């Protein structure tokens, strides 16, 4: 039977996802629902918010008419429900609410009882299974080895894990790599995971000399381990200066955090060309529209050529070796605070050989206009 959840419960969960103070695994345990529902409700909430502020007057009139009709229909049902609720003890903890469900009630279905108590029906029959410590360990090992040897594909990573005593197969490693959004850096077919319905732009940077700031910007996403879960990090970088214009953390791969990072960077300036990979986060209409409205040329990496975006790949390598692996973040707040400090260090203090041992800020004239990350 299909599970049913109240709008109030969905709103509460979606807001928790949007706040991004906890990982998906932690929220799944907290609300006792499946991980996929967390991602879907967050997406639905973000897509539906604009409607809250449009056509308000017309909706108000329609709502008033509907309300009158609904009230008459609900009076009888509410009396039954109120009588039932009076017999139950008001409680907060979900496990205790679950004990109040009366599976033999003659007039209130289990679905309705769950709605009234704000308990998911699945919680009655299903114990959520977060990512187990063994899998998290594998993901951490894969991430570290990929950062060290980005040319390793899933076959070599399987062999590497086997030498460490982890008996894993190629299918599992490939699935974890997809979840972590990492791939080997070498040409191969069918590499990019994109939405086939989305428009794809050509790669514009082959044999192009990067000679000035704001000539080319690019962006990418990487995996970050946090405590008993993981999150995703995105950043927008100026190729010439290596200056990080903006960055964001998210507990899902929904592209809203990519759009936010893009919009924040465009407050500072705008590039002539913006380069991304062919991932669905960047081929989505809401991302491309931001660039098209400003007449920014869009470039997309060729299939199977991660080196087309090598500058951001180098950023990820620096972030992980110089901060993530050393700090071992336990919460999203830990990660945010530490990454904020590191990005400030990266832009203003870290010496870059490619900049003749200068710092990115010195090579990016508009750095003083950067908004606080």
Short mmCIF file of C-alpha atoms in Angstrom, two decimals:
data_model
loop_
_atom_site.label_atom_id
_atom_site.label_comp_id
_atom_site.label_asym_id
_atom_site.label_seq_id
_atom_site.Cartn_x
_atom_site.Cartn_y
_atom_site.Cartn_z
CA UNK A 1 0.00 0.00 0.00
CA UNK A 2 1.24 3.48 -0.91
CA UNK A 3 2.58 5.49 2.02
CA UNK A 4 0.89 8.78 2.91
CA UNK A 5 2.30 11.81 4.74
CA UNK A 6 0.67 15.04 5.89
CA UNK A 7 1.58 18.33 4.26
CA UNK A 8 2.73 19.66 7.62
CA UNK A 9 5.09 16.72 8.09
CA UNK A 10 6.48 17.11 4.54
CA UNK A 11 7.02 20.83 5.12
CA UNK A 12 8.90 20.15 8.36
CA UNK A 13 11.16 17.61 6.64
CA UNK A 14 11.71 19.80 3.55
CA UNK A 15 12.71 22.77 5.70
CA UNK A 16 15.20 20.61 7.56
CA UNK A 17 16.70 19.57 4.20
CA UNK A 18 16.82 23.16 2.93
CA UNK A 19 18.57 24.35 6.11
CA UNK A 20 21.28 21.73 5.39
CA UNK A 21 22.38 21.50 9.00
CA UNK A 22 22.35 17.69 8.88
CA UNK A 23 23.24 15.05 6.30
CA UNK A 24 20.65 13.01 4.44
CA UNK A 25 21.55 9.95 6.51
CA UNK A 26 21.04 11.85 9.77
CA UNK A 27 17.69 13.27 8.66
CA UNK A 28 16.51 9.84 7.47
CA UNK A 29 17.17 8.45 10.93
CA UNK A 30 15.63 11.46 12.65
CA UNK A 31 12.32 11.39 10.75
CA UNK A 32 12.35 7.63 10.07
CA UNK A 33 11.73 7.92 6.34
CA UNK A 34 13.59 6.79 3.23
CA UNK A 35 16.42 8.92 1.82
CA UNK A 36 14.75 9.29 -1.60
CA UNK A 37 11.74 11.05 -0.04
CA UNK A 38 14.02 13.62 1.59
CA UNK A 39 15.50 14.58 -1.78
CA UNK A 40 12.13 14.66 -3.55
CA UNK A 41 10.39 16.79 -0.89
CA UNK A 42 13.25 19.29 -0.86
CA UNK A 43 13.00 19.64 -4.65
CA UNK A 44 9.20 20.01 -4.55
CA UNK A 45 9.43 22.64 -1.80
CA UNK A 46 11.98 24.74 -3.72
CA UNK A 47 9.96 24.50 -6.94
CA UNK A 48 6.68 25.37 -5.20
CA UNK A 49 7.85 28.39 -3.19
CA UNK A 50 7.44 30.92 -6.07
CA UNK A 51 3.74 30.03 -6.28
CA UNK A 52 3.22 31.14 -2.69
CA UNK A 53 3.88 34.73 -3.70
CA UNK A 54 1.96 34.84 -7.01
CA UNK A 55 -1.74 35.29 -7.77
CA UNK A 56 -2.38 35.84 -4.06
CA UNK A 57 -5.70 37.70 -4.42
CA UNK A 58 -7.24 35.20 -6.81
CA UNK A 59 -6.14 32.30 -4.66
CA UNK A 60 -7.61 34.00 -1.62
CA UNK A 61 -11.05 34.28 -3.24
CA UNK A 62 -10.95 30.69 -4.44
CA UNK A 63 -9.73 29.51 -1.08
CA UNK A 64 -12.61 31.24 0.71
CA UNK A 65 -15.20 29.50 -1.49
CA UNK A 66 -13.48 26.16 -1.15
CA UNK A 67 -13.15 26.63 2.58
CA UNK A 68 -16.92 27.00 3.08
CA UNK A 69 -17.60 23.79 1.19
CA UNK A 70 -14.82 21.92 2.90
CA UNK A 71 -15.91 23.01 6.37
CA UNK A 72 -19.32 21.40 6.02
CA UNK A 73 -17.74 18.20 4.80
CA UNK A 74 -15.18 18.14 7.56
CA UNK A 75 -17.48 18.77 10.53
CA UNK A 76 -18.60 15.18 10.81
CA UNK A 77 -15.12 13.77 10.23
CA UNK A 78 -13.54 16.21 12.67
CA UNK A 79 -15.89 15.15 15.48
CA UNK A 80 -14.82 11.54 15.07
CA UNK A 81 -11.16 12.51 14.88
CA UNK A 82 -11.34 14.86 17.88
CA UNK A 83 -13.02 12.20 20.01
CA UNK A 84 -10.25 9.84 19.05
CA UNK A 85 -7.50 12.37 19.75
CA UNK A 86 -8.89 13.18 23.22
CA UNK A 87 -8.23 9.61 24.23
CA UNK A 88 -4.59 9.80 23.25
CA UNK A 89 -1.71 11.35 25.13
CA UNK A 90 -0.03 14.26 23.46
CA UNK A 91 3.60 13.38 22.87
CA UNK A 92 6.60 14.60 20.89
CA UNK A 93 8.82 11.65 20.25
CA UNK A 94 7.91 9.71 17.12
CA UNK A 95 8.48 6.25 18.68
CA UNK A 96 5.90 7.13 21.34
CA UNK A 97 3.44 8.48 18.77
CA UNK A 98 3.78 5.24 16.90
CA UNK A 99 2.47 3.36 19.90
CA UNK A 100 -0.77 5.38 19.75
CA UNK A 101 -1.78 3.95 16.37
CA UNK A 102 -4.94 1.86 16.72
CA UNK A 103 -4.89 -0.61 13.86
CA UNK A 104 -8.38 -1.89 14.73
CA UNK A 105 -10.17 1.48 14.81
CA UNK A 106 -13.49 1.23 12.94
CA UNK A 107 -13.71 4.77 11.51
CA UNK A 108 -10.16 6.10 11.35
CA UNK A 109 -7.84 4.48 8.88
CA UNK A 110 -4.22 3.86 9.73
CA UNK A 111 -3.28 6.44 7.10
CA UNK A 112 -5.40 9.13 8.77
CA UNK A 113 -4.10 8.28 12.23
CA UNK A 114 -0.56 8.63 10.95
CA UNK A 115 -1.40 12.05 9.49
CA UNK A 116 -2.98 13.27 12.72
CA UNK A 117 -0.03 12.10 14.78
CA UNK A 118 2.49 13.29 12.18
CA UNK A 119 3.97 9.82 11.91
CA UNK A 120 4.92 8.31 8.57
CA UNK A 121 3.09 5.09 7.85
CA UNK A 122 6.37 3.54 6.81
CA UNK A 123 7.63 4.06 10.35
CA UNK A 124 5.15 1.45 11.53
CA UNK A 125 6.70 -1.27 9.43
CA UNK A 126 10.16 -0.07 8.40
CA UNK A 127 13.32 0.66 10.34
CA UNK A 128 15.46 3.05 8.26
CA UNK A 129 18.89 1.77 7.34
CA UNK A 130 21.46 4.58 7.08
CA UNK A 131 24.68 4.07 5.18
CA UNK A 132 26.55 1.49 7.19
CA UNK A 133 30.04 2.22 8.59
CA UNK A 134 31.62 -0.31 6.20
CA UNK A 135 30.23 1.48 3.14
CA UNK A 136 31.27 4.88 4.51
CA UNK A 137 34.75 3.47 5.04
CA UNK A 138 34.85 2.28 1.42
CA UNK A 139 33.69 5.69 0.20
CA UNK A 140 36.37 7.43 2.21
CA UNK A 141 39.09 5.12 0.87
CA UNK A 142 37.85 5.59 -2.70
CA UNK A 143 37.78 9.37 -2.30
CA UNK A 144 41.30 9.50 -0.87
CA UNK A 145 42.74 7.22 -3.55
CA UNK A 146 40.90 9.08 -6.31
CA UNK A 147 42.33 12.37 -5.06
CA UNK A 148 45.80 10.80 -5.05
CA UNK A 149 45.45 8.93 -8.38
CA UNK A 150 42.56 10.53 -10.31
CA UNK A 151 43.37 8.36 -13.35
CA UNK A 152 42.27 5.19 -11.52
CA UNK A 153 39.04 3.77 -12.92
CA UNK A 154 36.73 1.39 -11.05
CA UNK A 155 38.83 -1.67 -12.02
CA UNK A 156 41.97 -0.27 -10.42
CA UNK A 157 40.06 0.96 -7.40
CA UNK A 158 38.64 -2.55 -6.93
CA UNK A 159 42.16 -3.95 -7.08
CA UNK A 160 43.39 -1.28 -4.66
CA UNK A 161 40.63 -2.04 -2.13
CA UNK A 162 41.26 -5.77 -2.48
CA UNK A 163 44.92 -5.28 -1.58
CA UNK A 164 43.74 -3.57 1.61
CA UNK A 165 41.61 -6.57 2.49
CA UNK A 166 38.22 -5.23 1.33
CA UNK A 167 36.45 -7.85 -0.75
CA UNK A 168 34.40 -5.65 -3.09
CA UNK A 169 33.39 -6.08 -6.70
CA UNK A 170 33.43 -3.66 -9.59
CA UNK A 171 29.67 -3.13 -9.55
CA UNK A 172 29.73 -1.84 -5.98
CA UNK A 173 32.71 0.44 -6.56
CA UNK A 174 31.11 1.85 -9.70
CA UNK A 175 27.86 2.55 -7.80
CA UNK A 176 29.75 4.30 -4.99
CA UNK A 177 31.71 6.39 -7.49
CA UNK A 178 28.46 7.50 -9.08
CA UNK A 179 27.03 8.37 -5.66
CA UNK A 180 30.16 10.37 -4.85
CA UNK A 181 30.14 11.95 -8.32
CA UNK A 182 33.73 11.04 -9.12
CA UNK A 183 35.20 9.56 -12.28
CA UNK A 184 38.59 8.64 -13.63
CA UNK A 185 40.40 11.32 -15.62
CA UNK A 186 40.97 9.76 -19.02
CA UNK A 187 39.00 9.64 -22.29
CA UNK A 188 36.24 7.04 -22.38
CA UNK A 189 32.74 6.78 -23.89
CA UNK A 190 29.46 7.23 -21.99
CA UNK A 191 31.17 8.88 -19.05
CA UNK A 192 29.03 11.91 -18.28
CA UNK A 193 25.79 11.27 -16.47
CA UNK A 194 23.46 13.83 -17.98
CA UNK A 195 19.76 14.25 -18.64
CA UNK A 196 19.27 13.37 -22.32
CA UNK A 197 16.37 15.83 -22.56
CA UNK A 198 18.61 18.77 -21.64
CA UNK A 199 20.42 20.93 -24.16
CA UNK A 200 24.17 20.38 -24.46
CA UNK A 201 26.58 23.13 -25.52
CA UNK A 202 29.92 22.63 -27.34
CA UNK A 203 33.29 22.91 -25.64
CA UNK A 204 34.65 26.37 -26.52
CA UNK A 205 38.05 26.33 -24.83
CA UNK A 206 40.15 23.97 -26.93
CA UNK A 207 43.44 25.74 -27.74
CA UNK A 208 42.16 28.98 -26.18
CA UNK A 209 44.81 30.98 -24.29
CA UNK A 210 43.65 32.27 -20.92
CA UNK A 211 45.08 35.79 -20.76
CA UNK A 212 42.87 37.87 -18.43
CA UNK A 213 40.51 37.70 -15.44
CA UNK A 214 36.83 37.05 -16.19
CA UNK A 215 37.72 35.48 -19.52
CA UNK A 216 36.64 32.03 -18.33
CA UNK A 217 34.90 30.80 -15.19
CA UNK A 218 34.08 27.20 -14.39
CA UNK A 219 32.33 25.12 -11.75
CA UNK A 220 32.18 21.54 -10.51
CA UNK A 221 30.93 19.35 -7.64
CA UNK A 222 32.87 17.07 -5.31
CA UNK A 223 32.11 14.64 -2.46
CA UNK A 224 32.97 15.50 1.17
CA UNK A 225 32.79 12.93 4.00
CA UNK A 226 31.12 14.20 7.18
CA UNK A 227 30.82 12.06 10.31
CA UNK A 228 28.47 9.18 9.51
CA UNK A 229 27.38 10.63 6.17
CA UNK A 230 28.50 12.86 3.34
CA UNK A 231 27.66 16.11 1.52
CA UNK A 232 28.51 17.76 -1.78
CA UNK A 233 30.64 20.86 -2.34
CA UNK A 234 30.44 23.12 -5.39
CA UNK A 235 32.53 26.16 -6.28
CA UNK A 236 32.84 28.77 -9.03
CA UNK A 237 36.40 29.69 -10.05
CA UNK A 238 38.05 32.24 -12.34
CA UNK A 239 40.54 30.35 -14.52
CA UNK A 240 43.10 33.11 -14.97
CA UNK A 241 43.55 34.01 -11.30
CA UNK A 242 42.38 30.70 -9.72
CA UNK A 243 40.19 32.92 -7.53
CA UNK A 244 37.22 31.11 -5.89
CA UNK A 245 34.28 33.46 -6.40
CA UNK A 246 31.69 31.44 -4.45
CA UNK A 247 31.00 28.02 -2.98
CA UNK A 248 28.14 26.07 -1.45
CA UNK A 249 27.49 22.86 0.50
CA UNK A 250 24.45 20.63 0.00
CA UNK A 251 23.24 17.31 1.37
CA UNK A 252 21.73 16.34 -2.00
CA UNK A 253 22.63 16.66 -5.68
CA UNK A 254 19.57 18.79 -6.48
CA UNK A 255 21.00 21.71 -8.44
CA UNK A 256 19.61 24.54 -6.31
CA UNK A 257 22.94 24.91 -4.48
CA UNK A 258 24.74 25.15 -7.84
CA UNK A 259 22.38 27.92 -8.97
CA UNK A 260 22.90 29.78 -5.67
CA UNK A 261 26.69 29.63 -6.06
CA UNK A 262 26.43 30.86 -9.65
CA UNK A 263 24.16 33.78 -8.74
CA UNK A 264 26.43 34.79 -5.86
CA UNK A 265 29.48 34.83 -8.11
CA UNK A 266 27.68 37.01 -10.67
CA UNK A 267 27.22 39.70 -8.00
CA UNK A 268 30.99 40.22 -8.21
CA UNK A 269 31.39 40.23 -11.99
CA UNK A 270 30.62 38.04 -14.98
CA UNK A 271 32.78 36.01 -17.37
CA UNK A 272 32.92 35.96 -21.13
CA UNK A 273 32.68 32.15 -21.08
CA UNK A 274 31.31 29.85 -18.38
CA UNK A 275 32.48 26.22 -18.49
CA UNK A 276 30.82 23.19 -16.86
CA UNK A 277 30.60 19.46 -17.37
CA UNK A 278 27.54 17.80 -18.91
CA UNK A 279 26.00 16.80 -15.57
CA UNK A 280 22.27 17.31 -15.17
CA UNK A 281 22.87 19.97 -12.50
CA UNK A 282 24.40 22.23 -15.18
CA UNK A 283 22.24 21.34 -18.17
CA UNK A 284 19.02 22.11 -16.27
CA UNK A 285 17.00 25.10 -17.50
CA UNK A 286 17.15 27.00 -14.20
CA UNK A 287 20.98 26.95 -14.31
CA UNK A 288 21.40 27.79 -18.00
CA UNK A 289 18.82 30.60 -17.88
CA UNK A 290 20.95 32.54 -15.39
CA UNK A 291 23.82 32.54 -17.91
CA UNK A 292 21.74 33.10 -21.04
CA UNK A 293 20.01 36.19 -19.59
CA UNK A 294 23.43 37.79 -19.22
CA UNK A 295 24.60 36.76 -22.70
CA UNK A 296 27.42 34.67 -21.25
CA UNK A 297 28.82 32.06 -23.63
CA UNK A 298 28.28 28.53 -22.31
CA UNK A 299 30.94 25.86 -22.73
CA UNK A 300 30.57 22.22 -21.70
CA UNK A 301 33.33 19.65 -21.28
CA UNK A 302 33.54 16.99 -23.95
CA UNK A 303 32.31 13.53 -22.95
CA UNK A 304 34.94 11.61 -21.05
CA UNK A 305 37.33 14.57 -20.71
CA UNK A 306 37.54 15.56 -17.04
CA UNK A 307 40.80 17.40 -17.87
CA UNK A 308 38.73 20.02 -19.67
CA UNK A 309 37.97 21.37 -16.19
CA UNK A 310 41.36 20.68 -14.67
CA UNK A 311 41.61 23.93 -12.67
CA UNK A 312 38.64 23.06 -10.48
CA UNK A 313 39.95 19.51 -10.15
CA UNK A 314 43.17 20.97 -8.74
CA UNK A 315 41.11 23.04 -6.32
CA UNK A 316 39.40 19.88 -5.03
CA UNK A 317 42.76 18.20 -4.59
CA UNK A 318 44.04 21.14 -2.52
CA UNK A 319 40.84 21.38 -0.45
CA UNK A 320 40.91 17.70 0.46
CA UNK A 321 44.61 17.29 1.18
CA UNK A 322 45.00 20.60 3.00
CA UNK A 323 41.73 20.71 4.95
CA UNK A 324 39.14 17.91 4.61
CA UNK A 325 41.42 14.94 5.36
CA UNK A 326 43.19 16.81 8.14
CA UNK A 327 40.05 18.06 9.92
CA UNK A 328 37.78 14.98 9.61
CA UNK A 329 34.52 16.96 9.77
CA UNK A 330 31.80 15.52 12.00
CA UNK A 331 28.87 17.83 11.15
CA UNK A 332 27.82 20.16 8.34
CA UNK A 333 28.45 23.12 10.63
CA UNK A 334 32.02 21.89 11.19
CA UNK A 335 32.48 21.57 7.44
CA UNK A 336 31.03 24.99 6.70
CA UNK A 337 33.18 26.79 9.27
CA UNK A 338 36.35 25.00 8.23
CA UNK A 339 35.77 25.41 4.48
CA UNK A 340 34.95 29.09 4.94
CA UNK A 341 38.31 29.59 6.63
CA UNK A 342 40.11 27.49 4.02
CA UNK A 343 38.58 29.29 1.02
CA UNK A 344 39.64 32.59 2.57
CA UNK A 345 43.16 31.18 2.99
CA UNK A 346 43.14 29.79 -0.57
CA UNK A 347 42.19 33.14 -2.10
CA UNK A 348 44.27 35.44 0.06
CA UNK A 349 47.29 33.58 1.43
CA UNK A 350 48.01 30.31 -0.39
CA UNK A 351 50.91 30.69 -2.84
CA UNK A 352 50.33 29.22 -6.31
CA UNK A 353 53.21 28.09 -8.49
CA UNK A 354 51.13 28.78 -11.61
CA UNK A 355 50.80 32.41 -10.45
CA UNK A 356 54.57 32.73 -9.96
CA UNK A 357 54.04 32.10 -6.26
CA UNK A 358 51.45 34.82 -5.96
CA UNK A 359 47.98 34.57 -4.43
CA UNK A 360 44.69 34.49 -6.41
CA UNK A 361 43.40 37.73 -4.87
CA UNK A 362 46.36 39.66 -6.29
CA UNK A 363 45.54 38.40 -9.80
CA UNK A 364 41.82 39.13 -9.61
CA UNK A 365 41.18 42.92 -9.63
CA UNK A 366 37.56 42.65 -8.48
CA UNK A 367 38.40 40.53 -5.44
CA UNK A 368 37.63 43.41 -3.08
CA UNK A 369 33.99 43.22 -4.20
CA UNK A 370 33.67 39.61 -3.14
CA UNK A 371 30.69 38.96 -0.91
CA UNK A 372 31.27 37.15 2.38
CA UNK A 373 31.16 33.38 1.95
#
